[in-house]
Coordinates of C-alpha atoms and ligand atoms in Angstrom, one line a residue:
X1 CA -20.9 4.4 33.0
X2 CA -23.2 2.9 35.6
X3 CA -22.5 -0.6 37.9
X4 CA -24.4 -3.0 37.7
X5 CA -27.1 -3.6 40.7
X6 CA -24.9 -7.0 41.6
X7 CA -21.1 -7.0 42.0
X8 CA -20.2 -8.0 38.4
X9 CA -19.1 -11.9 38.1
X10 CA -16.3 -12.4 36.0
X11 CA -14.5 -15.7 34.6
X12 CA -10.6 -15.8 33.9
X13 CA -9.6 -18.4 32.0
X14 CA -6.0 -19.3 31.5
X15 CA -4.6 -21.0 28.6
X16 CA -1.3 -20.7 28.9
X17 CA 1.5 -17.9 27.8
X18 CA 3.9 -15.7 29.5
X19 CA 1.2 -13.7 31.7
X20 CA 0.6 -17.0 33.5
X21 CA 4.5 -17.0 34.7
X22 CA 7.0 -16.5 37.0
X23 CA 10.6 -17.2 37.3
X24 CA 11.8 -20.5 38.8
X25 CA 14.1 -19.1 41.7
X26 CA 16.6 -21.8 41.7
X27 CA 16.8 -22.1 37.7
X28 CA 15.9 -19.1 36.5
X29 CA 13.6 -20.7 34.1
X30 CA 10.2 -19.5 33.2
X31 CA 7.3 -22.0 34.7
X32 CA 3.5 -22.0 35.1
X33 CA 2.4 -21.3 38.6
X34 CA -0.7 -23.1 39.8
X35 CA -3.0 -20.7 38.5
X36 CA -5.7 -21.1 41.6
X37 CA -3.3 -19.2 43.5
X38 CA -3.4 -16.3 41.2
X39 CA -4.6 -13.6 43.5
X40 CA -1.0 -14.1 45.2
X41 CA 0.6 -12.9 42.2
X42 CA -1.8 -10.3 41.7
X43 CA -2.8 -9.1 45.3
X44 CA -4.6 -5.9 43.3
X45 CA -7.6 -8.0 42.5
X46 CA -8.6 -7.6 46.1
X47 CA -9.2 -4.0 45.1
X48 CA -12.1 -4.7 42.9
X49 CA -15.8 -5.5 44.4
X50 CA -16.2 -7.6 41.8
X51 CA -16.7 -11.4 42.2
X52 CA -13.8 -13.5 40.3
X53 CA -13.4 -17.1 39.6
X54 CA -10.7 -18.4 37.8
X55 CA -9.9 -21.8 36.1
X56 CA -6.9 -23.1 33.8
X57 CA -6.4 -25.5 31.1
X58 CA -5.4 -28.8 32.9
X59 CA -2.0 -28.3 31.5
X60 CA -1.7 -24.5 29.9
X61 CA 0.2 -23.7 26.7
X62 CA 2.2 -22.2 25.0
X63 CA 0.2 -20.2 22.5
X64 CA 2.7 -21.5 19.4
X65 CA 0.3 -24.7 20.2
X66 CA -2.4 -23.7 19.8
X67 CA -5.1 -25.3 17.7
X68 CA -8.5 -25.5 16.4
X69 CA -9.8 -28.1 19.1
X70 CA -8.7 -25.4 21.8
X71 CA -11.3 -23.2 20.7
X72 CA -13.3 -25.5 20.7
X73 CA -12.9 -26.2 24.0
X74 CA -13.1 -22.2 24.8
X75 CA -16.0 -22.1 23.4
X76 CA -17.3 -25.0 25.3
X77 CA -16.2 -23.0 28.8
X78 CA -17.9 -19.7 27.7
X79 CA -20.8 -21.1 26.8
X80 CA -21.0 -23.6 29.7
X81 CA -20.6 -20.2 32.2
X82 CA -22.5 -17.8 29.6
X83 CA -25.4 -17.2 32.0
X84 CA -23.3 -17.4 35.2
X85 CA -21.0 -14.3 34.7
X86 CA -21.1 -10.7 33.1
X87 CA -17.9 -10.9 31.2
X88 CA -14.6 -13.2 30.2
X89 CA -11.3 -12.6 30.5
X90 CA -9.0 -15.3 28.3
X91 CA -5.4 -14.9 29.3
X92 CA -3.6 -16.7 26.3
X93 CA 0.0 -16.5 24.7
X94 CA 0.5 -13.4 22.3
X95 CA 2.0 -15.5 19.8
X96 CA -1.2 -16.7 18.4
X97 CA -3.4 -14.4 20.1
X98 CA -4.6 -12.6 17.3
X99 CA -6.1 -16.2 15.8
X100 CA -7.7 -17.4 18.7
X101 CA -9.2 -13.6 19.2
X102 CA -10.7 -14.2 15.2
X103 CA -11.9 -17.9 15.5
X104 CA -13.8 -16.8 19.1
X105 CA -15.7 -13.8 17.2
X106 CA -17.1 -16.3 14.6
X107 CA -17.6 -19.0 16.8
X108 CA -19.4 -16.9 19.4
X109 CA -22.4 -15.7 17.6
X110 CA -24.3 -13.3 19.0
X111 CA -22.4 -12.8 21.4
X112 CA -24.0 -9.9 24.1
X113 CA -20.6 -10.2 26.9
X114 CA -17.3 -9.1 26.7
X115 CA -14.8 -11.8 26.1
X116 CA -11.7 -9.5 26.3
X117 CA -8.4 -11.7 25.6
X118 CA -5.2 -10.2 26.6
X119 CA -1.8 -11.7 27.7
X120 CA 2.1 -9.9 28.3
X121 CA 4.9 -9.8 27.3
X122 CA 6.8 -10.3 30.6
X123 CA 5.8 -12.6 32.6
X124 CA 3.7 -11.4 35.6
X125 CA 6.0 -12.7 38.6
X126 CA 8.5 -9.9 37.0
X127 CA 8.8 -6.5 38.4
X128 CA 8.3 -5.0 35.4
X129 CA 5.4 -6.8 33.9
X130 CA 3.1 -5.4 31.1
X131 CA 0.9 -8.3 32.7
X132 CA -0.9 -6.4 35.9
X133 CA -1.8 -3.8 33.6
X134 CA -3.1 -5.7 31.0
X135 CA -4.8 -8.2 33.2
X136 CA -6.6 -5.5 35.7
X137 CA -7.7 -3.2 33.0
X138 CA -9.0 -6.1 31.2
X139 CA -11.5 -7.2 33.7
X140 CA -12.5 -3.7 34.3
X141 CA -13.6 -3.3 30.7
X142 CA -14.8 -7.0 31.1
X143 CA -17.3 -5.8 34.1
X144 CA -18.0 -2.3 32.8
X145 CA -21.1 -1.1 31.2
X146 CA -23.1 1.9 29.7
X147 CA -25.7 4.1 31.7
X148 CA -28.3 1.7 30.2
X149 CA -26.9 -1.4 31.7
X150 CA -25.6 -2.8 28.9
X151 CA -21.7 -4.2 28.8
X152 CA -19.7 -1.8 26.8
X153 CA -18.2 -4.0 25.2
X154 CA -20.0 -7.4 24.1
X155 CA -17.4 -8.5 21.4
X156 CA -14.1 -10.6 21.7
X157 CA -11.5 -7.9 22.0
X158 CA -7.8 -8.2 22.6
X159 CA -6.4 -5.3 25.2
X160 CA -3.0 -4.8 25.0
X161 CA -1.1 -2.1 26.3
X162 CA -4.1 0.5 26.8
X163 CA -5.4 -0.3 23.7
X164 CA -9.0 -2.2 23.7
X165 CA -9.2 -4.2 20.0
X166 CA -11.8 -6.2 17.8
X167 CA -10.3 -9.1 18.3
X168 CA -10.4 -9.8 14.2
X169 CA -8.9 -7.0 13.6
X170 CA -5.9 -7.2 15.2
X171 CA -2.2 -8.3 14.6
X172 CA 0.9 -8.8 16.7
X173 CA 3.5 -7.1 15.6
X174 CA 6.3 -7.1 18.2
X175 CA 8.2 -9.7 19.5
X176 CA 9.6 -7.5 21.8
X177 CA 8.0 -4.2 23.3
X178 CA 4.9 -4.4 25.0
X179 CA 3.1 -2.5 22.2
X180 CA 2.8 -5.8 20.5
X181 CA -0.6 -5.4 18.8
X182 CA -2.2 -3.2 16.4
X183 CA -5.6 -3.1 14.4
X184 CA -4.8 -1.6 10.7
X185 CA -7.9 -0.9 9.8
X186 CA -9.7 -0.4 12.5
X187 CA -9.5 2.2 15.1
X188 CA -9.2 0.9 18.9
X189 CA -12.5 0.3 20.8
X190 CA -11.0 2.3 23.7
X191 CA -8.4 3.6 25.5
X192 CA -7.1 3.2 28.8
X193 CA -5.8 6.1 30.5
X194 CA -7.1 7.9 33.5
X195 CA -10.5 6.7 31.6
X196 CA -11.3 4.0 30.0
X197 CA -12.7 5.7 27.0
X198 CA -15.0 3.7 24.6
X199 CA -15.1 4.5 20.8
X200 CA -19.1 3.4 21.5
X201 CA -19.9 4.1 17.6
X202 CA -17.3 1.4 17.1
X203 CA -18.8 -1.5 19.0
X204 CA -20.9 -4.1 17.9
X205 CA -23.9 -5.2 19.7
X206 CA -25.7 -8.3 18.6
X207 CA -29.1 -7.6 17.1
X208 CA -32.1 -6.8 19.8
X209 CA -33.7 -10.2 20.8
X210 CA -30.8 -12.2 19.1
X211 CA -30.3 -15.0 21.4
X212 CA -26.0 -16.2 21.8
X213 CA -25.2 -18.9 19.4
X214 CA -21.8 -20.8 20.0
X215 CA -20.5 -23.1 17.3
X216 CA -18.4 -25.5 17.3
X217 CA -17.0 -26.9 13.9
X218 CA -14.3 -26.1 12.2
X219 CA -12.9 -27.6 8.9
X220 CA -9.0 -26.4 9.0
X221 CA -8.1 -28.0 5.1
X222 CA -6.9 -24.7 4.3
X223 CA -3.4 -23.1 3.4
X224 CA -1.7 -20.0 3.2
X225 CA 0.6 -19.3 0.0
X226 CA 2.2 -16.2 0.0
X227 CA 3.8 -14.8 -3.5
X228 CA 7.6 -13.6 -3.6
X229 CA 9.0 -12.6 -6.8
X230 CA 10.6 -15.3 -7.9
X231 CA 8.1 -18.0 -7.3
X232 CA 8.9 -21.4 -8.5
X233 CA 6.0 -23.3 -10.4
X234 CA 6.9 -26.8 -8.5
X235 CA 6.5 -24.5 -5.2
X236 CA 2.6 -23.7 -6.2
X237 CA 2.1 -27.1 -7.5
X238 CA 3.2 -28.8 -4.3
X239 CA 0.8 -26.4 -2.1
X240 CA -1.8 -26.8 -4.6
X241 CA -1.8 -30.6 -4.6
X242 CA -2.4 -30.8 -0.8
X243 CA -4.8 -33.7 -0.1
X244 CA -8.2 -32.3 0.7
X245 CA -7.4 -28.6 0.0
X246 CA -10.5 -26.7 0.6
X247 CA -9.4 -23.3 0.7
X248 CA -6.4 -21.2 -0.3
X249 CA -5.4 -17.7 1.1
X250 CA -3.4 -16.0 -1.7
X251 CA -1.0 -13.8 -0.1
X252 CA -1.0 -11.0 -2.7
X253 CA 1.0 -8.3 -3.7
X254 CA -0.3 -4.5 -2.8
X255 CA -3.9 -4.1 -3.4
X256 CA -5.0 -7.4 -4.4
X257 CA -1.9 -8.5 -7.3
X258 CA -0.3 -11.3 -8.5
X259 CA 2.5 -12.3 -11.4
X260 CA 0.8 -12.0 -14.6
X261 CA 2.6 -15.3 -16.1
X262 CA 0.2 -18.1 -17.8
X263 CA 1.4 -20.8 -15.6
X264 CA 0.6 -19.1 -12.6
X265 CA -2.9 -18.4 -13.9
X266 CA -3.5 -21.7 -15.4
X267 CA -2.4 -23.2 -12.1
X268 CA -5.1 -21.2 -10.0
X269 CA -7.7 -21.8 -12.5
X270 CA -7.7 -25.4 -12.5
X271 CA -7.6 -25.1 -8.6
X272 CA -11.0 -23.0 -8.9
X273 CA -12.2 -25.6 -10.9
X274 CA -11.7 -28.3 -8.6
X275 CA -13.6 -26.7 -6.5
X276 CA -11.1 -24.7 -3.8
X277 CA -11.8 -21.1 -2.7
X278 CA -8.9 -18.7 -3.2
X279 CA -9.2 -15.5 -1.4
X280 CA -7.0 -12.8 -1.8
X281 CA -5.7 -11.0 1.2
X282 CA -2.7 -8.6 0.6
X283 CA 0.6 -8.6 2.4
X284 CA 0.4 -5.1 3.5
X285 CA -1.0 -4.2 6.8
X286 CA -2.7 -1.5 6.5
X287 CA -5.6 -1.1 3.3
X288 CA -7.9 -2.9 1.7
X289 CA -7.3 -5.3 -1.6
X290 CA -9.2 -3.7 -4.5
X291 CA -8.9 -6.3 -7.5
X292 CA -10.3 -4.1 -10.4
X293 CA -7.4 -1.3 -9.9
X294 CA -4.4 -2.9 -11.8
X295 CA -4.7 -5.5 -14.5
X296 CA -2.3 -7.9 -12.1
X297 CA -5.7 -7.7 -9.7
X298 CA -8.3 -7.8 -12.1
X299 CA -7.1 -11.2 -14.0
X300 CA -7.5 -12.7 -10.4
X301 CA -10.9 -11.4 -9.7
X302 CA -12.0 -13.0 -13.4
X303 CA -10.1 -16.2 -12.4
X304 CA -12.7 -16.4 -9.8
X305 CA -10.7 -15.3 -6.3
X306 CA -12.8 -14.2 -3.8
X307 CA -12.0 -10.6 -2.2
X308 CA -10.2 -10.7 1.4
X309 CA -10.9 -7.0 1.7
X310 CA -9.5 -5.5 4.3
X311 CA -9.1 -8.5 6.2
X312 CA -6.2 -9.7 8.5
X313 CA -4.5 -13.3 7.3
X314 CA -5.7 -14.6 10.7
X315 CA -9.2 -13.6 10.4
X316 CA -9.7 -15.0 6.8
X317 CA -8.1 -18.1 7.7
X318 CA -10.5 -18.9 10.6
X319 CA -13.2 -17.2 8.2
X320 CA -12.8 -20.0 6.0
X321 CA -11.9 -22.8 8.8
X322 CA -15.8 -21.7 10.6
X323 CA -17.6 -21.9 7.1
X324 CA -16.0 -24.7 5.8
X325 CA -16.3 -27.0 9.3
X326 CA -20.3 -25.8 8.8
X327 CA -20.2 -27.5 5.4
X328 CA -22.1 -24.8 3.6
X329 CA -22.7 -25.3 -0.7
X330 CA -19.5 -23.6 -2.2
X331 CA -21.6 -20.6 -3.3
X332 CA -22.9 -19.4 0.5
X333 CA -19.3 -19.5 1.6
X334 CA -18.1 -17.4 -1.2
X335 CA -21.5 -15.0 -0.4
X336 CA -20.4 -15.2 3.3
X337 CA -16.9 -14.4 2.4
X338 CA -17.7 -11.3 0.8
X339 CA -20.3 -10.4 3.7
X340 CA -19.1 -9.0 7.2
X341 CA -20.5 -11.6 9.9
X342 CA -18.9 -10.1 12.8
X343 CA -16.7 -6.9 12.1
X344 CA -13.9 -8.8 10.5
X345 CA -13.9 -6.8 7.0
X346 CA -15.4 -3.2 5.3
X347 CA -17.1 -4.2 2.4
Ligands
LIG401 N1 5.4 -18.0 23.4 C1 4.5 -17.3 24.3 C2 3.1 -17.7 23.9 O1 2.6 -17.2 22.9 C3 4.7 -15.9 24.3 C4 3.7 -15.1 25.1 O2 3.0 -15.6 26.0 O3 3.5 -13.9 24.9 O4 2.5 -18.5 24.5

């Protein structure tokens, strides 16, 4: 790794969440501090040389309130500073971490900084807070780069305890410890330990000459039905007859299946025909959905359900809300769907 021939400019940007927090003294309750003051908290920042500005949603959130217009609007401040700092660091809630981490890496197209989100799980005025850790190691990867000059990591990421993530690619999956993400299918960008050491053959780079491209539409008539056995056909017809249904993520058994029963299949067929995308994404963590390998799959796949792949349920869904807010024909969202536009699948 090499520094750069300027002391590395980086942007924190609070959005709200647990990292941002300490305890009231009086009530015990867990509040916001004015986020300007932030270096109090974390006096270690003085031990970087690098040069770090921070600013805060007006009034921060919790990360269960999140929505679409928020990217937006973190979209808007990345690309308003794009040219002004080397790297982002977007301290957000974990709750829905994993979303906002997915929506960024489609919204940011060719993205060529790090914009590493990370948060805790204890809040950072607490002794034992995952937060420092998180936070510091964050906006060293944000700053760092290779022995070329180039940032080693220009994607959105999450870092979470040690572990540097695709951002679409990643999960939460503890409400408790501070290991509280996990990429299935991907293997980490890097680890922290004494080193920070960078899976380089894992990260993407835009395309030499590609010139950064936010976006900022999103289309969020979608829905998530997920199968159990026992599935009542009133319970598909109500989330099928949503008003101005675009798209549907089928939450599907395994690799890729669902009840074989003609009302289920009639139901999803006439959906198709009115025009709604289905995609398949399984309920398992870890794998891929493979629609041709059981006949459950396969009747699916004739139906006309697009493959999730190996997708998480948070990157398909903001898949679909990015293409669909773009308006593109039916047919280029299914072809995008099936085509990987920024690390979110293995096709
Ligand atoms: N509920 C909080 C949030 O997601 C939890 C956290 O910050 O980790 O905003």
């Amino acid at each position: 790794m090499t520094t750069l021939n300027h002391s590395p400019h980086i942007l924190l940007i609070y959005t709200g969440g647990t990292i941002g927090m300490i305890e009231n003294p009086i009530t015990g309750a867990l509040e916001n501090f004015e986020f300007s003051q932030f270096k109090k908290y974390v006096p270690e920042l003085q031990g970087f040389n690098f040069d770090i500005d921070a600013l805060s949603f007006d009034l921060p959130i919790d990360s269960s309130d999140m929505e679409p217009r928020y990217w937006v609007k973190i979209a808007h401040i990345i690309s308003d500073h794009y040219q002004n700092y080397d790297g982002f660091v977007l301290l957000h809630g974990t709750d829905t971490m994993a979303y906002t981490a997915s929506a960024l890496s489609f919204m940011l197209q060719n993205l060529g900084k790090p914009v590493i989100i990370t948060g805790s799980q204890l809040p950072i005025g607490r002794l034992r807070t995952d937060g420092k850790e998180n936070l510091l190691t964050s906006i060293e990867i944000a700053a760092a780069t290779d022995s070329r000059g180039r940032p080693m990591a220009p994607e959105v990421c999450i870092f979470f305890e040690n572990r540097l993530m695709r951002g679409n690619r990643t999960t939460k999956i503890n409400a408790e410890g501070f290991n509280a993400f996990r990429s299935f299918n991907l293997p980490s960008l890097a680890h922290a330990g004494i080193h920070i050491k960078y899976e380089e053959h894992l990260i993407r780079r835009p395309e030499p000459g590609a010139v950064f491209k936010p976006h900022f539409l999103l289309d969020n008539n979608v829905m998530i039905l997920t199968l159990f056995p026992g599935i009542r056909p009133e319970v598909v017809d109500a989330c099928f007859a949503v008003r101005g249904l675009r798209a549907v993520i089928l939450k599907t058994f395994g690799s890729g299946n669902a009840p074989q029963k003609p009302w289920f299949m009639d139901k999803l067929r006439a959906l198709i025909d009115r025009g709604v995308i289905v995609v398949n994404v399984t309920q398992c963590y870890k794998g891929s959905v493979e629609m041709h390998r059981y006949g459950t799959g396969l009747q699916l796949l004739q139906a006309g359900v697009v493959n999730g792949y190996d997708s998480t349920m948070e990157s398909v869904l903001t898949k679909l809300m990015f293409l669909l807010g773009h308006d593109y024909p039916h047919n280029e969202i299914v072809r995008l769907m099936n085509t990987d536009i920024a690390g979110e699948i293995t096709v």
